[in-house]
PDB file of C-alpha atoms in Angstrom:
ATOM      1  CA  GLU A 294     -13.645 -14.524  -3.949  1.00  0.00           C
ATOM      2  CA  ALA A 295     -14.729 -10.952  -4.608  1.00  0.00           C
ATOM      3  CA  GLY A 296     -12.049  -8.365  -3.912  1.00  0.00           C
ATOM      4  CA  VAL A 297     -12.169  -5.121  -1.976  1.00  0.00           C
ATOM      5  CA  ALA A 298     -14.697  -2.782  -3.597  1.00  0.00           C
ATOM      6  CA  GLN A 299     -14.321   0.989  -3.529  1.00  0.00           C
ATOM      7  CA  SER A 300     -16.462   3.789  -4.921  1.00  0.00           C
ATOM      8  CA  PRO A 301     -16.368   6.185  -6.549  1.00  0.00           C
ATOM      9  CA  ARG A 302     -13.266   5.567  -8.668  1.00  0.00           C
ATOM     10  CA  TYR A 303     -12.768   9.249  -9.403  1.00  0.00           C
ATOM     11  CA  LYS A 304     -13.963  12.414  -7.715  1.00  0.00           C
ATOM     12  CA  ILE A 305     -13.324  16.067  -8.521  1.00  0.00           C
ATOM     13  CA  ILE A 306     -14.366  18.752  -6.040  1.00  0.00           C
ATOM     14  CA  GLU A 307     -13.459  22.308  -5.177  1.00  0.00           C
ATOM     15  CA  LYS A 308     -11.549  23.178  -2.046  1.00  0.00           C
ATOM     16  CA  ARG A 309     -13.657  23.612   1.083  1.00  0.00           C
ATOM     17  CA  GLN A 310     -16.267  21.166  -0.233  1.00  0.00           C
ATOM     18  CA  SER A 311     -16.899  17.829   1.448  1.00  0.00           C
ATOM     19  CA  VAL A 312     -16.475  14.344  -0.021  1.00  0.00           C
ATOM     20  CA  ALA A 313     -17.056  10.762   1.075  1.00  0.00           C
ATOM     21  CA  PHE A 314     -15.556   7.476  -0.048  1.00  0.00           C
ATOM     22  CA  TRP A 315     -16.994   4.028   0.454  1.00  0.00           C
ATOM     23  CA  CYS A 316     -15.274   0.678   0.934  1.00  0.00           C
ATOM     24  CA  ASN A 317     -16.643  -2.856   1.074  1.00  0.00           C
ATOM     25  CA  PRO A 318     -13.988  -5.311   2.286  1.00  0.00           C
ATOM     26  CA  ILE A 319     -13.612  -8.964   1.415  1.00  0.00           C
ATOM     27  CA  SER A 320     -16.289 -10.988   3.154  1.00  0.00           C
ATOM     28  CA  GLY A 321     -15.152 -12.188   6.565  1.00  0.00           C
ATOM     29  CA  HIS A 322     -12.225  -9.799   6.855  1.00  0.00           C
ATOM     30  CA  ALA A 323     -12.193  -8.279  10.309  1.00  0.00           C
ATOM     31  CA  THR A 324      -9.476  -5.698   9.723  1.00  0.00           C
ATOM     32  CA  LEU A 325      -9.949  -2.699   7.420  1.00  0.00           C
ATOM     33  CA  TYR A 326      -7.438  -0.016   6.509  1.00  0.00           C
ATOM     34  CA  TRP A 327      -7.630   3.370   4.782  1.00  0.00           C
ATOM     35  CA  TYR A 328      -4.482   4.719   3.126  1.00  0.00           C
ATOM     36  CA  GLN A 329      -3.664   8.011   1.449  1.00  0.00           C
ATOM     37  CA  GLN A 330      -1.305   7.813  -1.540  1.00  0.00           C
ATOM     38  CA  ILE A 331      -0.036  11.173  -2.749  1.00  0.00           C
ATOM     39  CA  LEU A 332       1.465  11.236  -6.243  1.00  0.00           C
ATOM     40  CA  GLY A 333       5.068  10.035  -6.175  1.00  0.00           C
ATOM     41  CA  GLN A 334       4.840   8.558  -2.690  1.00  0.00           C
ATOM     42  CA  GLY A 335       3.997   5.274  -1.067  1.00  0.00           C
ATOM     43  CA  PRO A 336       0.684   4.734   0.713  1.00  0.00           C
ATOM     44  CA  LYS A 337       0.375   6.209   4.193  1.00  0.00           C
ATOM     45  CA  LEU A 338      -1.942   4.622   6.741  1.00  0.00           C
ATOM     46  CA  LEU A 339      -4.754   6.911   7.855  1.00  0.00           C
ATOM     47  CA  ILE A 340      -6.808   4.582  10.011  1.00  0.00           C
ATOM     48  CA  GLN A 341      -7.092   0.897  10.912  1.00  0.00           C
ATOM     49  CA  PHE A 342     -10.272  -0.780  12.134  1.00  0.00           C
ATOM     50  CA  GLN A 343     -10.631  -4.130  13.843  1.00  0.00           C
ATOM     51  CA  ASN A 344     -14.280  -5.041  13.334  1.00  0.00           C
ATOM     52  CA  ASN A 345     -16.006  -1.740  14.175  1.00  0.00           C
ATOM     53  CA  GLY A 346     -13.363  -0.475  16.591  1.00  0.00           C
ATOM     54  CA  VAL A 347     -10.456   1.849  15.780  1.00  0.00           C
ATOM     55  CA  VAL A 348      -7.018   0.297  16.286  1.00  0.00           C
ATOM     56  CA  ASP A 349      -4.837   3.120  14.973  1.00  0.00           C
ATOM     57  CA  ASP A 350      -5.820   6.596  13.789  1.00  0.00           C
ATOM     58  CA  SER A 351      -2.648   8.387  14.784  1.00  0.00           C
ATOM     59  CA  GLN A 352      -2.046   9.766  11.260  1.00  0.00           C
ATOM     60  CA  LEU A 353      -5.626  10.790  10.534  1.00  0.00           C
ATOM     61  CA  PRO A 354      -6.036  14.601  10.370  1.00  0.00           C
ATOM     62  CA  LYS A 355      -8.986  14.594  12.709  1.00  0.00           C
ATOM     63  CA  ASP A 356      -9.871  18.241  12.207  1.00  0.00           C
ATOM     64  CA  ARG A 357     -11.083  17.428   8.683  1.00  0.00           C
ATOM     65  CA  PHE A 358     -11.053  13.662   8.194  1.00  0.00           C
ATOM     66  CA  SER A 359     -13.434  11.175   9.750  1.00  0.00           C
ATOM     67  CA  ALA A 360     -14.062   7.484   9.217  1.00  0.00           C
ATOM     68  CA  GLU A 361     -16.525   4.947  10.466  1.00  0.00           C
ATOM     69  CA  ARG A 362     -17.152   1.268  10.107  1.00  0.00           C
ATOM     70  CA  LEU A 363     -20.650   0.602  11.298  1.00  0.00           C
ATOM     71  CA  LYS A 364     -21.537  -3.065  11.935  1.00  0.00           C
ATOM     72  CA  GLY A 365     -17.930  -4.046  11.256  1.00  0.00           C
ATOM     73  CA  VAL A 366     -18.331  -4.440   7.499  1.00  0.00           C
ATOM     74  CA  ASP A 367     -18.508  -1.444   5.116  1.00  0.00           C
ATOM     75  CA  SER A 368     -16.597   1.708   5.860  1.00  0.00           C
ATOM     76  CA  THR A 369     -16.793   5.344   4.813  1.00  0.00           C
ATOM     77  CA  LEU A 370     -14.042   7.958   4.872  1.00  0.00           C
ATOM     78  CA  LYS A 371     -15.079  11.615   4.822  1.00  0.00           C
ATOM     79  CA  ILE A 372     -13.162  14.831   4.261  1.00  0.00           C
ATOM     80  CA  GLN A 373     -14.776  18.101   5.332  1.00  0.00           C
ATOM     81  CA  PRO A 374     -13.643  20.665   4.303  1.00  0.00           C
ATOM     82  CA  ALA A 375     -11.214  19.538   1.621  1.00  0.00           C
ATOM     83  CA  LYS A 376      -7.876  21.270   1.066  1.00  0.00           C
ATOM     84  CA  LEU A 377      -5.703  21.299  -2.045  1.00  0.00           C
ATOM     85  CA  GLU A 378      -3.162  19.032  -0.336  1.00  0.00           C
ATOM     86  CA  ASP A 379      -5.811  16.316   0.019  1.00  0.00           C
ATOM     87  CA  SER A 380      -5.490  15.524  -3.688  1.00  0.00           C
ATOM     88  CA  ALA A 381      -4.447  11.877  -3.670  1.00  0.00           C
ATOM     89  CA  VAL A 382      -5.574   8.311  -4.220  1.00  0.00           C
ATOM     90  CA  TYR A 383      -7.419   6.877  -1.235  1.00  0.00           C
ATOM     91  CA  LEU A 384      -6.913   3.142  -0.916  1.00  0.00           C
ATOM     92  CA  CYS A 385      -8.920   0.737   1.178  1.00  0.00           C
ATOM     93  CA  ALA A 386      -7.466  -2.611   2.209  1.00  0.00           C
ATOM     94  CA  SER A 387      -8.719  -5.502   4.295  1.00  0.00           C
ATOM     95  CA  SER A 388      -7.245  -8.563   5.935  1.00  0.00           C
ATOM     96  CA  LEU A 389      -8.595 -11.568   7.761  1.00  0.00           C
ATOM     97  CA  ASP A 390      -7.065 -10.161  10.912  1.00  0.00           C
ATOM     98  CA  GLY A 391      -4.208  -7.796  11.721  1.00  0.00           C
ATOM     99  CA  TYR A 392      -1.690 -10.599  11.241  1.00  0.00           C
ATOM    100  CA  GLN A 393      -2.554 -11.624   7.681  1.00  0.00           C
ATOM    101  CA  PRO A 394      -1.657 -10.051   4.307  1.00  0.00           C
ATOM    102  CA  GLN A 395      -3.650  -7.030   3.223  1.00  0.00           C
ATOM    103  CA  HIS A 396      -5.765  -7.039   0.062  1.00  0.00           C
ATOM    104  CA  PHE A 397      -6.182  -3.672  -1.630  1.00  0.00           C
ATOM    105  CA  GLY A 398      -9.020  -2.123  -3.587  1.00  0.00           C
ATOM    106  CA  ASP A 399      -8.397  -0.099  -6.750  1.00  0.00           C
ATOM    107  CA  GLY A 400      -8.707   3.203  -4.896  1.00  0.00           C
ATOM    108  CA  THR A 401     -10.525   6.499  -5.321  1.00  0.00           C
ATOM    109  CA  ARG A 402      -8.602   9.241  -7.105  1.00  0.00           C
ATOM    110  CA  LEU A 403      -9.517  12.605  -5.574  1.00  0.00           C
ATOM    111  CA  SER A 404      -8.704  15.880  -7.321  1.00  0.00           C
ATOM    112  CA  ILE A 405      -9.201  19.183  -5.524  1.00  0.00           C
ATOM    113  CA  LEU A 406      -9.603  22.302  -7.683  1.00  0.00           C
TER     114      LEU A 406
ATOM    115  CA  ALA B 274      10.466   3.255  14.664  1.00  0.00           C
ATOM    116  CA  GLN B 275      10.507   1.751  11.191  1.00  0.00           C
ATOM    117  CA  SER B 276      11.331   3.147   7.769  1.00  0.00           C
ATOM    118  CA  VAL B 277      11.995   1.989   4.220  1.00  0.00           C
ATOM    119  CA  THR B 278      14.299   3.453   1.601  1.00  0.00           C
ATOM    120  CA  GLN B 279      13.959   2.443  -2.015  1.00  0.00           C
ATOM    121  CA  LEU B 280      16.996   3.357  -4.076  1.00  0.00           C
ATOM    122  CA  GLY B 281      16.044   4.737  -7.470  1.00  0.00           C
ATOM    123  CA  SER B 282      12.630   6.195  -8.160  1.00  0.00           C
ATOM    124  CA  HIS B 283      12.828   4.952 -11.748  1.00  0.00           C
ATOM    125  CA  VAL B 284      14.562   1.888 -13.176  1.00  0.00           C
ATOM    126  CA  SER B 285      14.638   1.023 -16.869  1.00  0.00           C
ATOM    127  CA  VAL B 286      15.660  -2.380 -18.251  1.00  0.00           C
ATOM    128  CA  SER B 287      15.474  -4.131 -21.584  1.00  0.00           C
ATOM    129  CA  GLU B 288      13.133  -7.041 -22.103  1.00  0.00           C
ATOM    130  CA  GLY B 289      14.950 -10.236 -21.066  1.00  0.00           C
ATOM    131  CA  ALA B 290      17.403  -8.396 -18.795  1.00  0.00           C
ATOM    132  CA  LEU B 291      17.795  -8.826 -15.052  1.00  0.00           C
ATOM    133  CA  VAL B 292      15.513  -6.772 -12.854  1.00  0.00           C
ATOM    134  CA  LEU B 293      16.982  -5.510  -9.567  1.00  0.00           C
ATOM    135  CA  LEU B 294      14.986  -3.170  -7.342  1.00  0.00           C
ATOM    136  CA  ARG B 295      16.682  -2.102  -4.136  1.00  0.00           C
ATOM    137  CA  CYS B 296      15.131  -1.761  -0.691  1.00  0.00           C
ATOM    138  CA  ASN B 297      16.778  -1.003   2.648  1.00  0.00           C
ATOM    139  CA  TYR B 298      14.874  -0.904   5.883  1.00  0.00           C
ATOM    140  CA  SER B 299      15.272   0.337   9.411  1.00  0.00           C
ATOM    141  CA  SER B 300      13.472  -1.353  12.267  1.00  0.00           C
ATOM    142  CA  SER B 301      13.900  -1.432  16.027  1.00  0.00           C
ATOM    143  CA  VAL B 302      12.170  -4.827  16.154  1.00  0.00           C
ATOM    144  CA  PRO B 303      12.540  -7.940  13.988  1.00  0.00           C
ATOM    145  CA  PRO B 304      10.807  -7.005  10.754  1.00  0.00           C
ATOM    146  CA  TYR B 305       8.344  -8.504   8.390  1.00  0.00           C
ATOM    147  CA  LEU B 306       9.141  -7.323   4.847  1.00  0.00           C
ATOM    148  CA  PHE B 307       6.958  -7.092   1.769  1.00  0.00           C
ATOM    149  CA  TRP B 308       7.046  -6.207  -1.896  1.00  0.00           C
ATOM    150  CA  TYR B 309       3.872  -4.937  -3.575  1.00  0.00           C
ATOM    151  CA  VAL B 310       3.253  -4.104  -7.241  1.00  0.00           C
ATOM    152  CA  GLN B 311       0.882  -1.412  -8.478  1.00  0.00           C
ATOM    153  CA  TYR B 312      -0.303  -1.227 -12.078  1.00  0.00           C
ATOM    154  CA  PRO B 313      -1.741   2.068 -13.361  1.00  0.00           C
ATOM    155  CA  ASN B 314      -5.090   2.964 -11.824  1.00  0.00           C
ATOM    156  CA  GLN B 315      -5.124  -0.164  -9.681  1.00  0.00           C
ATOM    157  CA  GLY B 316      -4.541  -1.032  -6.062  1.00  0.00           C
ATOM    158  CA  LEU B 317      -1.505  -2.809  -4.666  1.00  0.00           C
ATOM    159  CA  GLN B 318      -0.953  -6.520  -5.158  1.00  0.00           C
ATOM    160  CA  LEU B 319       1.287  -8.555  -2.873  1.00  0.00           C
ATOM    161  CA  LEU B 320       4.287 -10.002  -4.748  1.00  0.00           C
ATOM    162  CA  LEU B 321       6.036 -11.706  -1.839  1.00  0.00           C
ATOM    163  CA  LYS B 322       6.752 -11.418   1.855  1.00  0.00           C
ATOM    164  CA  TYR B 323       9.374 -12.386   4.395  1.00  0.00           C
ATOM    165  CA  THR B 324       8.210 -13.224   7.889  1.00  0.00           C
ATOM    166  CA  THR B 325      10.518 -15.815   9.441  1.00  0.00           C
ATOM    167  CA  GLY B 326      12.511 -18.824   8.245  1.00  0.00           C
ATOM    168  CA  ALA B 327      14.129 -19.035   4.814  1.00  0.00           C
ATOM    169  CA  THR B 328      15.694 -15.726   3.841  1.00  0.00           C
ATOM    170  CA  LEU B 329      15.238 -16.249   0.089  1.00  0.00           C
ATOM    171  CA  VAL B 330      11.591 -15.724  -0.685  1.00  0.00           C
ATOM    172  CA  LYS B 331       9.896 -16.574  -3.955  1.00  0.00           C
ATOM    173  CA  GLY B 332       6.824 -14.724  -5.101  1.00  0.00           C
ATOM    174  CA  ILE B 333       4.453 -14.501  -8.000  1.00  0.00           C
ATOM    175  CA  ASN B 334       5.396 -13.768 -11.621  1.00  0.00           C
ATOM    176  CA  GLY B 335       8.953 -15.097 -11.194  1.00  0.00           C
ATOM    177  CA  PHE B 336      10.081 -12.507  -8.640  1.00  0.00           C
ATOM    178  CA  GLU B 337      12.158 -13.287  -5.586  1.00  0.00           C
ATOM    179  CA  ALA B 338      13.801 -11.343  -2.774  1.00  0.00           C
ATOM    180  CA  GLU B 339      16.461 -12.081  -0.206  1.00  0.00           C
ATOM    181  CA  PHE B 340      16.385 -10.853   3.380  1.00  0.00           C
ATOM    182  CA  LYS B 341      19.881  -9.835   4.496  1.00  0.00           C
ATOM    183  CA  LYS B 342      19.849  -8.807   8.127  1.00  0.00           C
ATOM    184  CA  SER B 343      23.505  -7.724   8.159  1.00  0.00           C
ATOM    185  CA  GLU B 344      22.843  -5.325   5.286  1.00  0.00           C
ATOM    186  CA  THR B 345      19.277  -4.409   6.369  1.00  0.00           C
ATOM    187  CA  SER B 346      18.235  -5.072   2.791  1.00  0.00           C
ATOM    188  CA  PHE B 347      15.416  -6.833   0.966  1.00  0.00           C
ATOM    189  CA  HIS B 348      16.169  -6.391  -2.739  1.00  0.00           C
ATOM    190  CA  LEU B 349      13.722  -7.661  -5.373  1.00  0.00           C
ATOM    191  CA  THR B 350      15.008  -9.541  -8.412  1.00  0.00           C
ATOM    192  CA  LYS B 351      13.734 -11.264 -11.518  1.00  0.00           C
ATOM    193  CA  PRO B 352      16.131 -13.023 -13.921  1.00  0.00           C
ATOM    194  CA  SER B 353      14.399 -11.953 -17.139  1.00  0.00           C
ATOM    195  CA  ALA B 354      12.151  -8.905 -17.496  1.00  0.00           C
ATOM    196  CA  HIS B 355       8.912  -9.078 -19.431  1.00  0.00           C
ATOM    197  CA  MET B 356       6.982  -6.174 -20.870  1.00  0.00           C
ATOM    198  CA  SER B 357       4.132  -6.959 -18.488  1.00  0.00           C
ATOM    199  CA  ASP B 358       6.436  -6.266 -15.509  1.00  0.00           C
ATOM    200  CA  ALA B 359       6.262  -2.523 -16.188  1.00  0.00           C
ATOM    201  CA  ALA B 360       4.628  -1.101 -13.062  1.00  0.00           C
ATOM    202  CA  GLU B 361       5.450   0.615  -9.783  1.00  0.00           C
ATOM    203  CA  TYR B 362       6.936  -1.478  -7.002  1.00  0.00           C
ATOM    204  CA  PHE B 363       6.704  -0.721  -3.298  1.00  0.00           C
ATOM    205  CA  CYS B 364       8.748  -2.184  -0.470  1.00  0.00           C
ATOM    206  CA  ALA B 365       7.116  -2.198   2.970  1.00  0.00           C
ATOM    207  CA  VAL B 366       7.993  -3.149   6.543  1.00  0.00           C
ATOM    208  CA  SER B 367       5.954  -4.051   9.586  1.00  0.00           C
ATOM    209  CA  GLY B 368       6.797  -5.230  13.062  1.00  0.00           C
ATOM    210  CA  GLN B 369       7.225  -8.983  13.423  1.00  0.00           C
ATOM    211  CA  GLY B 370       4.023 -10.695  14.398  1.00  0.00           C
ATOM    212  CA  SER B 371       1.770  -8.317  12.533  1.00  0.00           C
ATOM    213  CA  GLN B 372       1.094  -7.592   8.899  1.00  0.00           C
ATOM    214  CA  GLY B 373      -0.781  -4.468   9.762  1.00  0.00           C
ATOM    215  CA  ASN B 374       0.890  -1.107  10.322  1.00  0.00           C
ATOM    216  CA  LEU B 375       2.743  -1.298   7.016  1.00  0.00           C
ATOM    217  CA  ILE B 376       5.333   1.419   6.394  1.00  0.00           C
ATOM    218  CA  PHE B 377       5.889   1.853   2.663  1.00  0.00           C
ATOM    219  CA  GLY B 378       8.802   3.193   0.691  1.00  0.00           C
ATOM    220  CA  LYS B 379       8.291   5.830  -1.982  1.00  0.00           C
ATOM    221  CA  GLY B 380       8.199   3.299  -4.770  1.00  0.00           C
ATOM    222  CA  THR B 381      10.275   2.452  -7.837  1.00  0.00           C
ATOM    223  CA  LYS B 382       8.767   2.722 -11.279  1.00  0.00           C
ATOM    224  CA  LEU B 383      10.006  -0.056 -13.541  1.00  0.00           C
ATOM    225  CA  SER B 384      10.062   0.517 -17.305  1.00  0.00           C
ATOM    226  CA  VAL B 385      10.765  -2.344 -19.704  1.00  0.00           C
ATOM    227  CA  LYS B 386      12.096  -1.524 -23.169  1.00  0.00           C
ATOM    228  CA  PRO B 387      11.419  -3.873 -26.100  1.00  0.00           C
TER     229      PRO B 387
END
């Protein structure tokens, strides 16, 4: 089966600019996760979707980050405006439901200048 | 609340030597425990998981881990390291009954010397 697809793989922007990441989960997976992985740390959950509804966004900095999952399939994560501390790898993962193992994409590496 | 502590941010072993990566957890509810591996510029791949039942869990690539409730530990081992094992390893915990809401440790980078 095809894995979790993410694009772009790399992105370089200047602070205060906006950026968007895209994720296509494994077909049939109802649950989708976005993680932020800062260099030297483990992934931190930003938001969890169940179909097109938000299950947990308690760690999403809502003043600058937004995410949507229209039609319960693809998802986009946006940062506007970006700060230097947003430099990280953004990982998308999906699972059949919230009780099954998560499958991760290869991530988008974001550098803020 | 849940948390994970991985002892040693960097572990170096010789090829053929035992690999031991340490993980201790804290959880107010019965935990599910996981080990993931991350190769450079890639996402995380599940190595093994403990949910319920047998406390010694076998995973892919010859790795195994043992859940020890009394020690709140879930250490990862492999009898003989291979060069291809060089990667970063993450321990994670979630509440029993769900494999969402993963809390990850900071990771341990494993180097394998020829």
